[in-house]
XYZ file of C-alpha atoms in Angstrom:
733
model
C 49.405 -8.207 5.314
C 46.551 -10.149 3.879
C 45.819 -7.356 1.405
C 49.044 -8.175 -0.488
C 48.567 -11.979 -0.672
C 48.696 -13.287 -4.197
C 47.832 -16.890 -4.999
C 48.771 -19.047 -8.006
C 45.849 -21.352 -8.938
C 45.798 -24.220 -11.424
C 42.361 -25.397 -12.441
C 42.596 -28.979 -13.714
C 39.545 -30.170 -15.689
C 38.754 -33.646 -16.951
C 37.231 -33.581 -20.472
C 37.373 -37.299 -21.047
C 34.485 -39.505 -22.233
C 33.207 -40.496 -18.740
C 32.615 -36.788 -17.979
C 30.317 -36.375 -21.018
C 27.999 -39.302 -20.317
C 24.584 -38.527 -18.877
C 21.023 -39.793 -19.243
C 18.655 -37.850 -21.484
C 17.360 -34.680 -19.888
C 20.291 -34.445 -17.336
C 23.408 -32.394 -17.507
C 26.718 -34.170 -17.684
C 29.536 -33.922 -15.150
C 31.473 -31.955 -17.737
C 28.706 -29.419 -18.021
C 28.453 -29.076 -14.289
C 32.242 -28.846 -13.864
C 32.366 -25.991 -16.509
C 29.563 -24.283 -14.627
C 31.539 -24.501 -11.349
C 34.773 -23.259 -13.006
C 32.907 -20.373 -14.616
C 31.547 -19.217 -11.235
C 35.065 -19.482 -9.664
C 36.365 -17.207 -12.506
C 33.441 -14.784 -12.186
C 34.176 -14.260 -8.476
C 37.818 -13.627 -9.217
C 36.959 -11.199 -12.008
C 34.378 -9.056 -10.101
C 36.395 -9.021 -6.885
C 39.366 -7.604 -8.937
C 41.565 -10.306 -7.400
C 45.282 -10.198 -8.116
C 45.424 -13.974 -8.049
C 46.567 -15.652 -11.279
C 44.945 -18.716 -12.806
C 46.139 -21.411 -15.161
C 43.760 -23.821 -16.930
C 44.835 -27.408 -17.590
C 42.669 -29.888 -19.491
C 43.310 -33.613 -19.413
C 41.770 -36.114 -21.784
C 42.357 -33.909 -24.856
C 43.332 -35.302 -28.288
C 46.370 -33.138 -28.316
C 49.265 -32.854 -25.854
C 50.687 -29.370 -24.877
C 52.564 -29.258 -21.599
C 56.163 -28.943 -20.342
C 56.345 -32.657 -19.369
C 55.102 -34.013 -22.708
C 58.537 -35.472 -23.449
C 58.286 -37.550 -20.268
C 55.098 -39.481 -21.321
C 52.443 -37.110 -19.907
C 50.169 -37.387 -22.955
C 46.679 -36.014 -23.634
C 47.218 -33.114 -21.194
C 46.925 -29.576 -22.464
C 47.862 -26.319 -20.799
C 44.951 -24.423 -22.318
C 45.627 -21.073 -20.630
C 49.014 -20.112 -19.157
C 49.235 -18.538 -15.701
C 47.714 -15.052 -15.760
C 45.031 -12.737 -14.450
C 41.478 -13.669 -15.002
C 39.774 -11.841 -17.884
C 36.694 -12.065 -20.014
C 38.592 -14.052 -22.641
C 39.311 -16.870 -20.252
C 35.703 -16.871 -19.026
C 34.389 -17.007 -22.589
C 36.742 -19.871 -23.422
C 35.571 -21.887 -20.438
C 31.904 -21.287 -21.105
C 31.823 -21.984 -24.786
C 35.113 -23.332 -26.278
C 35.974 -26.450 -24.230
C 34.941 -29.454 -26.353
C 34.362 -32.951 -24.898
C 36.840 -35.655 -25.845
C 36.791 -39.406 -26.610
C 40.149 -39.954 -24.962
C 40.920 -40.327 -21.292
C 43.991 -39.380 -19.305
C 45.498 -40.240 -15.944
C 44.226 -37.718 -13.313
C 47.479 -38.290 -11.346
C 49.456 -37.243 -14.430
C 47.328 -34.129 -14.623
C 48.163 -33.380 -10.936
C 51.856 -33.877 -11.762
C 51.672 -31.337 -14.655
C 49.780 -28.947 -12.424
C 52.433 -29.173 -9.647
C 55.144 -28.573 -12.235
C 53.425 -25.330 -13.310
C 53.103 -24.279 -9.657
C 56.799 -25.024 -9.072
C 57.957 -22.916 -12.018
C 55.768 -19.811 -11.297
C 56.451 -19.785 -7.499
C 60.214 -20.330 -7.834
C 60.679 -17.866 -10.643
C 62.878 -14.876 -9.971
C 60.801 -11.896 -8.716
C 57.782 -14.091 -8.024
C 55.147 -12.439 -5.763
C 53.097 -15.483 -5.062
C 52.560 -16.192 -1.424
C 50.268 -19.220 -1.834
C 49.394 -21.862 -4.337
C 46.381 -24.081 -5.066
C 45.292 -26.852 -7.431
C 41.543 -27.394 -8.127
C 40.830 -30.713 -9.694
C 37.376 -31.189 -11.362
C 36.654 -34.744 -12.335
C 34.368 -37.747 -11.789
C 37.547 -39.987 -11.750
C 36.109 -42.322 -14.309
C 39.336 -42.808 -16.296
C 42.219 -45.178 -15.679
C 45.168 -44.148 -13.599
C 48.544 -45.437 -12.359
C 49.070 -45.683 -8.635
C 52.867 -45.674 -8.707
C 52.973 -41.860 -8.893
C 50.984 -41.200 -5.779
C 53.918 -40.925 -3.332
C 55.810 -38.477 -5.548
C 52.726 -36.258 -5.921
C 52.192 -36.170 -2.160
C 55.824 -35.158 -1.524
C 55.608 -32.445 -4.173
C 52.445 -31.018 -2.736
C 53.857 -30.958 0.809
C 57.163 -29.478 -0.432
C 55.513 -26.588 -2.294
C 52.830 -26.164 0.458
C 50.145 -26.273 -2.146
C 46.455 -26.538 -1.172
C 44.497 -29.286 -2.979
C 40.747 -28.951 -3.688
C 38.887 -31.768 -5.380
C 35.405 -31.243 -6.778
C 33.537 -34.274 -7.958
C 30.287 -36.312 -7.779
C 28.291 -36.697 -4.586
C 29.082 -39.232 -1.800
C 32.817 -38.837 -2.220
C 34.694 -41.889 -1.094
C 31.566 -44.092 -1.257
C 32.521 -47.704 -1.848
C 29.321 -48.884 -3.506
C 27.051 -47.649 -6.150
C 23.884 -48.087 -4.161
C 23.764 -44.522 -2.943
C 26.843 -43.241 -4.652
C 24.805 -42.225 -7.670
C 22.120 -40.382 -5.701
C 20.993 -37.144 -7.205
C 22.734 -34.000 -6.125
C 20.179 -31.886 -4.309
C 22.304 -29.096 -2.920
C 21.736 -26.598 -5.659
C 20.677 -26.242 -9.300
C 23.154 -26.067 -12.176
C 22.570 -23.639 -14.891
C 23.244 -26.324 -17.398
C 20.337 -28.567 -16.284
C 19.449 -31.270 -13.742
C 22.172 -33.218 -12.036
C 22.311 -36.788 -13.087
C 21.588 -39.739 -10.773
C 23.422 -42.626 -12.428
C 25.358 -45.113 -10.278
C 29.161 -44.954 -9.995
C 31.320 -47.428 -11.882
C 33.938 -49.566 -10.117
C 36.652 -47.414 -11.725
C 35.126 -44.331 -10.189
C 34.985 -45.924 -6.710
C 38.656 -46.901 -7.072
C 39.643 -43.412 -8.263
C 37.776 -41.760 -5.400
C 39.516 -43.917 -2.838
C 42.881 -42.989 -4.361
C 42.030 -39.332 -4.370
C 40.779 -39.346 -0.779
C 44.087 -40.943 0.336
C 45.986 -38.044 -1.247
C 43.624 -35.479 0.289
C 44.030 -37.007 3.752
C 47.836 -37.000 3.383
C 48.173 -33.391 2.334
C 45.262 -32.047 4.421
C 43.224 -31.064 1.368
C 39.496 -30.580 0.838
C 36.950 -32.534 -1.205
C 33.517 -31.138 -2.335
C 30.671 -32.477 -4.426
C 29.294 -30.446 -7.316
C 26.120 -29.857 -5.324
C 28.032 -28.731 -2.223
C 30.104 -26.133 -4.037
C 27.435 -24.725 -6.326
C 25.511 -22.698 -3.730
C 28.859 -21.379 -2.344
C 29.842 -20.077 -5.740
C 26.495 -18.658 -6.837
C 27.160 -15.172 -5.548
C 29.762 -12.653 -6.723
C 32.484 -11.483 -4.484
C 33.250 -7.793 -4.019
C 36.737 -6.413 -4.049
C 38.461 -7.013 -0.657
C 39.582 -3.849 1.066
C 42.808 -3.836 2.983
C 42.295 -2.216 6.428
C 44.560 0.728 7.102
C 44.516 1.815 10.789
C 43.745 5.415 11.715
C 46.330 6.157 14.418
C 45.895 8.885 16.913
C 46.109 9.589 20.703
C 43.028 9.345 22.820
C 43.302 12.545 24.882
C 41.726 12.678 28.355
C 42.441 15.997 29.932
C 45.766 17.744 29.306
C 48.156 15.053 30.567
C 46.737 11.686 29.607
C 47.220 10.467 26.050
C 46.679 6.841 25.083
C 47.802 5.675 21.590
C 44.958 3.951 19.708
C 44.239 2.563 16.296
C 40.837 2.916 14.573
C 39.537 0.373 12.047
C 36.332 0.675 10.050
C 33.895 -1.886 11.457
C 30.815 -1.076 9.405
C 30.597 1.082 6.264
C 27.967 1.379 3.616
C 29.323 -0.159 0.372
C 28.833 1.537 -2.927
C 29.019 0.019 -6.460
C 31.475 1.566 -8.914
C 30.129 4.527 -10.717
C 29.050 4.350 -14.327
C 31.339 5.888 -16.887
C 30.237 8.003 -19.795
C 31.742 6.540 -22.938
C 31.454 7.577 -26.574
C 31.761 4.530 -28.857
C 32.902 4.983 -32.414
C 33.419 2.063 -34.666
C 33.744 -1.532 -33.690
C 36.593 -1.359 -31.077
C 37.211 2.295 -30.404
C 35.918 3.987 -27.289
C 36.513 7.560 -26.074
C 35.745 9.073 -22.728
C 34.122 12.425 -23.258
C 35.370 15.425 -21.381
C 32.983 17.852 -19.791
C 33.365 21.626 -20.435
C 31.587 24.098 -18.104
C 30.744 27.686 -19.062
C 28.775 30.456 -17.244
C 26.109 32.628 -18.883
C 23.900 35.425 -17.675
C 20.117 34.930 -17.623
C 19.368 37.453 -20.354
C 18.163 37.268 -23.928
C 21.718 37.062 -25.366
C 22.791 34.535 -22.680
C 26.039 36.558 -22.310
C 29.006 34.397 -21.334
C 30.824 35.296 -18.155
C 34.412 34.483 -17.389
C 34.972 32.310 -14.369
C 37.354 34.811 -12.845
C 34.585 37.404 -12.719
C 32.360 35.140 -10.581
C 32.364 35.285 -6.743
C 30.412 33.180 -4.322
C 27.476 34.677 -2.510
C 25.230 33.801 0.386
C 21.537 34.766 0.505
C 20.736 37.075 3.479
C 16.987 37.798 3.427
C 16.095 38.980 -0.081
C 19.663 40.032 -0.915
C 22.771 37.954 -1.997
C 25.865 38.990 -0.106
C 29.017 38.405 -2.231
C 32.008 36.873 -0.429
C 35.455 36.815 -1.985
C 37.920 33.965 -1.568
C 40.033 35.985 0.806
C 36.977 36.797 3.017
C 35.867 33.222 2.917
C 39.321 32.040 4.022
C 39.338 34.532 6.997
C 35.813 33.580 8.113
C 36.312 29.834 8.090
C 36.479 27.875 11.305
C 40.005 27.256 12.449
C 40.299 23.533 12.265
C 41.858 21.811 15.272
C 43.619 19.174 13.160
C 43.854 15.402 13.647
C 42.644 14.494 17.122
C 40.510 12.225 19.287
C 39.643 14.246 22.424
C 37.376 13.147 25.288
C 34.944 15.917 26.278
C 33.337 14.024 29.145
C 31.587 10.880 30.240
C 27.858 9.986 30.652
C 25.622 7.035 31.262
C 24.874 4.930 28.244
C 21.111 5.397 28.603
C 21.620 9.144 27.968
C 22.792 8.368 24.382
C 19.789 7.040 22.468
C 20.084 4.537 19.681
C 18.299 6.756 17.192
C 20.990 9.421 17.697
C 23.665 7.293 16.058
C 24.784 9.088 12.818
C 27.394 8.796 10.175
C 28.125 6.443 7.286
C 30.513 4.186 9.160
C 31.377 2.762 12.563
C 34.918 2.615 13.860
C 36.389 0.166 16.339
C 39.260 1.640 18.366
C 41.861 -0.722 19.871
C 45.124 -0.179 21.642
C 48.209 0.445 19.662
C 49.999 -2.953 19.433
C 53.440 -1.303 19.545
C 52.753 0.337 22.931
C 52.467 -2.097 25.926
C 51.894 0.610 28.506
C 49.276 2.242 26.336
C 47.528 -1.116 25.955
C 47.271 -1.520 29.730
C 45.799 2.013 30.034
C 43.310 1.412 27.165
C 42.192 -1.871 28.681
C 41.539 -0.047 31.990
C 39.456 2.597 30.290
C 37.288 0.025 28.377
C 36.663 -2.059 31.649
C 35.841 1.087 33.606
C 33.285 2.266 31.047
C 31.810 -1.215 30.885
C 31.504 -1.686 34.677
C 29.965 1.748 35.196
C 27.634 1.416 32.179
C 29.048 4.565 30.740
C 30.223 6.045 27.427
C 32.800 8.680 26.544
C 31.703 11.769 24.601
C 34.511 12.716 22.162
C 35.265 14.987 19.235
C 37.292 13.618 16.366
C 39.151 15.326 13.600
C 39.905 12.841 10.877
C 42.594 14.849 9.127
C 44.169 18.328 9.455
C 41.579 19.760 7.025
C 38.405 17.968 8.155
C 35.640 19.413 10.343
C 35.511 17.951 13.881
C 32.713 15.455 14.549
C 30.952 14.830 17.819
C 30.734 11.151 18.776
C 30.547 8.633 21.602
C 32.848 5.649 22.435
C 30.973 2.612 23.548
C 32.878 -0.229 25.330
C 32.843 -3.594 23.439
C 34.399 -6.547 25.223
C 34.868 -9.995 23.690
C 36.907 -13.084 24.698
C 39.687 -12.277 22.204
C 39.841 -8.500 22.268
C 38.646 -5.226 23.793
C 37.585 -2.202 21.831
C 35.720 1.117 21.868
C 33.080 1.469 19.147
C 32.902 4.937 17.688
C 29.375 6.213 16.842
C 28.961 9.775 15.403
C 26.387 11.924 17.244
C 24.265 14.817 15.990
C 24.663 18.561 16.715
C 21.639 20.535 17.735
C 20.972 21.581 14.125
C 20.961 17.894 13.022
C 18.102 16.942 15.404
C 14.470 16.703 14.152
C 11.951 16.791 16.917
C 8.385 15.690 16.199
C 5.384 15.418 18.531
C 3.016 12.532 17.894
C -0.199 11.792 19.775
C -0.241 8.832 22.170
C -1.826 5.732 20.762
C -2.743 4.207 24.116
C -4.591 7.278 25.404
C -7.093 7.143 22.621
C -9.638 4.435 23.308
C -10.375 3.696 19.710
C -6.686 2.979 19.001
C -6.075 1.019 22.197
C -5.478 -2.652 21.436
C -7.407 -5.344 23.238
C -5.718 -8.034 25.270
C -6.473 -10.605 22.549
C -4.779 -8.371 19.972
C -1.706 -7.922 22.184
C -1.393 -11.675 22.638
C -1.662 -12.242 18.950
C 1.159 -9.822 18.271
C 3.307 -11.402 20.964
C 2.749 -14.803 19.448
C 3.729 -13.547 15.991
C 6.973 -12.073 17.285
C 7.886 -15.262 19.124
C 7.077 -17.410 16.067
C 9.444 -15.343 13.914
C 12.417 -15.490 16.259
C 15.636 -15.893 14.262
C 17.788 -17.014 17.117
C 16.876 -20.724 16.732
C 16.159 -23.039 19.585
C 18.471 -21.549 22.225
C 17.495 -17.996 21.616
C 20.826 -16.724 22.830
C 23.858 -15.619 20.729
C 27.180 -17.299 21.189
C 29.694 -15.104 22.953
C 32.635 -16.797 21.365
C 31.500 -15.452 18.028
C 32.324 -11.921 16.938
C 28.752 -10.884 16.666
C 25.806 -13.326 16.352
C 25.780 -16.953 17.475
C 26.077 -19.972 15.211
C 22.441 -20.886 15.921
C 21.022 -17.735 14.312
C 19.167 -18.484 11.116
C 19.727 -15.166 9.418
C 23.148 -13.477 9.951
C 23.375 -10.019 8.468
C 27.141 -10.304 8.126
C 26.674 -13.272 5.730
C 23.989 -11.758 3.589
C 25.246 -10.228 0.307
C 23.746 -7.059 -1.159
C 21.164 -8.258 -3.719
C 21.473 -5.058 -5.690
C 25.224 -5.602 -6.254
C 24.616 -9.279 -7.104
C 21.999 -8.408 -9.641
C 24.272 -5.723 -11.139
C 27.226 -8.173 -11.472
C 24.962 -10.771 -13.076
C 23.668 -8.290 -15.633
C 27.175 -6.946 -16.444
C 28.613 -10.447 -16.914
C 25.683 -11.467 -19.194
C 26.082 -8.308 -21.231
C 29.836 -8.779 -21.525
C 29.504 -12.356 -22.780
C 26.300 -11.807 -24.808
C 26.291 -8.279 -26.245
C 23.178 -8.727 -28.304
C 20.995 -10.736 -25.864
C 18.335 -9.361 -23.532
C 19.034 -9.105 -19.780
C 18.287 -12.366 -17.957
C 15.792 -12.853 -15.195
C 17.039 -12.761 -11.547
C 19.033 -15.833 -10.668
C 17.136 -18.399 -8.645
C 19.855 -18.487 -5.995
C 19.521 -14.721 -5.516
C 15.736 -15.032 -5.269
C 16.048 -17.747 -2.640
C 18.328 -15.478 -0.581
C 15.684 -12.807 -0.370
C 12.980 -15.131 0.888
C 12.044 -15.650 4.575
C 13.698 -18.717 6.109
C 11.518 -21.743 5.717
C 11.568 -22.539 9.397
C 10.206 -19.100 10.224
C 7.528 -19.320 7.525
C 6.379 -22.692 8.907
C 6.343 -21.597 12.535
C 4.523 -18.344 11.963
C 1.597 -19.597 9.783
C -0.800 -20.070 12.722
C 0.278 -16.716 14.305
C -0.454 -14.875 10.971
C -3.879 -16.446 10.814
C -4.676 -15.241 14.317
C -3.504 -11.779 13.375
C -5.881 -11.729 10.444
C -8.786 -12.754 12.753
C -8.236 -10.156 15.504
C -7.249 -7.275 13.251
C -10.035 -6.730 10.674
C -9.043 -4.766 7.624
C -11.579 -3.047 5.402
C -10.954 -1.944 1.832
C -11.981 1.611 1.283
C -12.715 2.843 -2.244
C -11.360 6.291 -3.021
C -13.966 8.511 -4.535
C -13.070 10.031 -7.941
C -16.191 12.105 -8.216
C -15.983 15.313 -10.151
C -12.644 14.792 -11.928
C -12.309 16.119 -15.414
C -11.077 12.678 -16.630
C -14.248 10.988 -15.439
C -16.498 13.719 -16.958
C -14.835 14.343 -20.272
C -12.535 11.268 -20.759
C -8.812 11.197 -21.315
C -7.280 13.489 -23.950
C -5.113 11.463 -26.351
C -1.491 12.199 -27.156
C -2.360 14.228 -30.230
C -4.487 16.662 -28.114
C -7.729 15.422 -29.681
C -10.876 14.891 -27.588
C -11.769 11.228 -27.092
C -14.668 9.727 -29.062
C -16.392 8.591 -25.907
C -16.140 10.014 -22.374
C -15.112 7.799 -19.521
C -18.138 6.489 -17.565
C -19.015 8.537 -14.471
C -18.663 6.776 -11.127
C -21.747 5.118 -9.682
C -24.207 7.437 -7.886
C -22.035 10.426 -8.742
C -23.999 13.587 -9.763
C -21.363 15.747 -11.273
C -22.363 19.366 -11.693
C -20.561 22.407 -13.047
C -20.609 23.830 -9.498
C -18.777 20.818 -8.284
C -16.124 21.136 -10.979
C -15.717 24.913 -10.386
C -15.525 24.537 -6.633
C -12.050 25.058 -5.245
C -10.434 23.326 -2.287
C -12.835 22.781 0.633
C -11.528 24.306 3.850
C -14.703 24.461 6.042
C -18.290 23.158 6.231
C -20.340 25.413 3.990
C -24.040 26.060 3.881
C -24.737 24.978 0.293
C -23.736 21.340 0.620
C -22.692 20.892 4.274
C -22.935 17.065 4.251
C -20.592 16.680 1.320
C -18.131 19.239 2.718
C -18.176 17.528 6.115
C -17.486 14.052 4.642
C -14.593 15.259 2.516
C -12.992 17.175 5.448
C -13.169 14.342 7.914
C -11.906 11.703 5.497
C -8.275 10.709 6.617
C -8.325 13.614 9.138
C -6.326 13.303 12.333
C -7.999 13.722 15.797
C -7.479 17.474 16.068
C -8.840 18.193 12.569
C -11.772 15.849 13.116
C -12.892 17.690 16.284
C -12.560 20.991 14.499
C -14.661 19.976 11.594
C -17.309 18.398 13.917
C -17.523 21.735 15.680
C -18.083 23.471 12.367
C -20.804 20.977 11.533
C -22.543 21.591 14.851
C -22.543 25.323 14.316
C -23.926 24.845 10.804
C -26.809 22.654 12.186
C -27.771 25.263 14.747
C -27.641 27.967 12.027
C -29.873 25.981 9.681
C -32.474 25.259 12.388
C -32.588 28.696 13.995
C -32.519 30.766 10.796
C -35.034 28.459 8.953
C -38.270 30.120 7.762
C -40.772 27.563 9.048
C -39.454 24.179 8.120
C -37.534 25.320 5.056
C -34.074 24.164 6.187
C -35.159 21.331 8.529
C -34.440 18.547 5.977
C -30.895 19.783 5.348
C -30.314 20.118 9.121
C -31.565 16.570 9.701
C -29.206 15.242 6.975
C -26.309 17.104 8.681
C -27.282 15.631 12.035
C -27.381 12.102 10.596
C -24.013 12.506 9.001
C -22.499 13.895 12.211
C -23.943 11.030 14.200
C -22.553 8.410 11.741
C -19.024 9.821 11.590
C -18.580 10.236 15.280
C -19.797 6.764 15.908
C -17.368 5.300 13.342
C -14.506 7.283 14.708
C -15.442 6.145 18.256
C -15.946 9.765 19.440
C -19.593 9.498 20.724
C -19.128 12.200 23.318
C -18.869 14.807 20.567
C -22.350 13.970 19.337
C -24.027 13.301 22.671
C -22.820 16.529 24.221
C -23.984 18.405 21.159
C -27.435 16.737 21.138
C -28.048 17.584 24.808
C -27.090 21.200 24.053
C -29.388 21.217 21.052
C -32.258 19.948 23.233
C -31.864 22.888 25.617
C -31.638 25.379 22.718
C -34.850 24.043 21.136
C -36.687 24.302 24.508
C -35.921 27.983 24.713
C -36.988 28.773 21.144
C -40.030 28.166 18.981
C -38.369 25.481 16.899
C -40.092 22.599 18.604
C -41.193 21.297 15.204
C -37.624 20.374 14.489
C -37.517 18.272 17.628
C -40.636 16.396 16.561
C -38.867 15.559 13.267
C -35.848 14.297 15.241
C -38.166 12.060 17.249
C -39.743 10.725 14.048
C -36.207 9.954 12.664
C -35.211 8.441 16.014
C -32.080 10.634 16.147
C -31.083 10.004 19.825
C -27.908 9.707 21.776
C -25.283 7.154 20.800
C -25.455 4.278 23.193
C -22.923 1.644 24.232
C -24.640 -0.887 21.947
C -23.710 1.231 18.873
C -20.306 2.367 20.216
C -18.368 0.645 23.053
C -16.646 3.869 24.114
C -19.987 5.638 24.874
C -21.091 6.164 28.529
C -24.843 6.145 27.617
C -26.863 3.007 28.079
C -29.475 1.918 25.611
C -32.260 2.666 28.057
C -31.048 6.218 28.598
C -30.799 6.666 24.860
C -34.485 5.764 24.375
C -35.606 7.763 27.393
C -33.835 10.896 26.015
C -36.454 11.220 23.192
C -39.436 9.967 25.155
C -39.168 12.642 27.934
C -39.033 15.465 25.473
C -41.808 13.932 23.296
C -44.152 13.763 26.326
C -43.556 17.359 27.272
C -44.300 18.312 23.714
C -47.614 16.414 23.887
C -48.603 18.304 27.101
C -47.839 21.615 25.464
C -49.937 20.749 22.432
C -52.861 19.449 24.589
C -53.186 22.746 26.586
C -54.307 25.570 24.328
C -53.125 29.080 24.989
C -55.961 31.010 26.791
C -54.376 34.362 25.962
C -54.871 33.562 22.327
C -58.621 32.966 22.871
C -58.890 36.302 24.698
C -57.236 38.050 21.824
C -59.691 36.587 19.364
C -62.608 37.723 21.548
C -61.310 41.251 21.609
C -61.012 41.189 17.779
C -64.674 40.212 17.553
């Protein structure tokens, strides 16, 4: 019943003169201790803990405690036992003054134990545990004759003792006892590095004897600061979901389900109307319904029925009809529909907002034996159970699978919700490895393998520890130990606003920033692998063209709607025309400006779109050449051919261009457009060779020969005049 535990805590703080001494530029032990106590109280406050806290100060000028008549002077019970609130936190952070008087820390422990005794033995007390936290550098004088009585009282009341003090606890000498505390920064400033006094060494030895006798714990300020730098969330008491695991009609095994993983959510914001200094009112929402007409006629809620759109019509459904058409819920259940191999249930099919762990009912021994047999059978056969679960009598049934999970200390079935057919989204993506231009080289594959190995989080052994519940102790980054940074930042801002209503929100805490960083060991080991990745994977920065936008041509209209005094400069080499601005969305390669259309269409196009646009460009080139009057459109056709060649080479699709060029060669032979081929030879527009594109199957020699053969045939035709033409001239004479 851990959810009902309630602890009585006495925080005992030394405010004497030794706690306030520090070199210039360093924070004192008192400032650090106040910082530690503040963080303890913050965690209690935000976790909504039911524990009660009492604050005792020793070394104060005044005396205020129940044992003051017995000579326990300069000890003040500053805050009686009670729940943690903002008033206590504000008092600790800003209202604890340092003192010039010292007090016996053993006397302070005696007063603290007296408080524990009274609150735990009081009628109706609900405390199940008690604790004393002593914060001091033990620099004051003390009397050793009370040690045995304190030890007996601590053991009798079963109180836990925690001591928080300087570093190197129990150190006998001041050589390294005053070393700086490196385990975490204090919000008050840098930790001091002064050596310990003989009185401190004596006090630490006395304190360590008490801790060893009562099995207590001792921490340094630096050790405890990182542990307290994060806020705790409210603990949730697990309530088992009990049901029978039904297999067939006759086998029912009692099980208990516990939430293993569930997405946490911060508390919702409340709408509050503040009036005056201390008055706050929660506004109440009022809903009304109106017709969508000019008068916005109000409609009574009783006159409104629900409807469902069917085509273009809305079919009204009354409450009675809706009740009759609803699915008849099966009620609370956990029913096995069948079994299947675990590989048939893919990891990406896991759904739901939580994961349940089902265990045998501890009150049914025979059911426990049956449950254990089911878990082991599923594990040995590498199978899972397909089940449907109704959480309550009114909830819709869910389809899920039960996966066996066996550990040294327990056996369980993990419950993962599965999708129905309507929940699945099926997408078809092209294969990366089938396309040569996307296929990685062996060097690139090795670089990625090395990067993955260098960023391994499992440490040296590389294997998790089976004794642990989840991951092994050697893992550098355990998800179950990482707190949600969004929640931590929210709590930090709320606390700052509560204590400082008029200040601006602080920057992110350094501890929180450090928790978001990559582990240093991983960063160090992966540096070389990252450099290799940068070498084998070349990245090019592409500049997005902003040609033809109204903003570039006319400038930006200001907020008043006035035109700007000066227009924004047009992009380099951009000839913006009214035709460009009036042109709509480009969907195909046109005849007016085919090169520009082609380049815009192929930019960021997938393989299918790229091939389609290339086919349109090829048809446009043939049209320009064949329909040209003389050489009128030859220049435009050559520009199109150059653009097509460049794009197919860059996209590593040389076959698209080479096949087209061979086809063009045959078309020009059968037509009278040989002049266009001569211009192609002059521009050296030949096949794409392996030298230009590795994926091409054309050698450099074949590429040169392609133009030479055709050029030679053209020369022969030009050298042999047509005799029929001469005969025709003779006849005309």
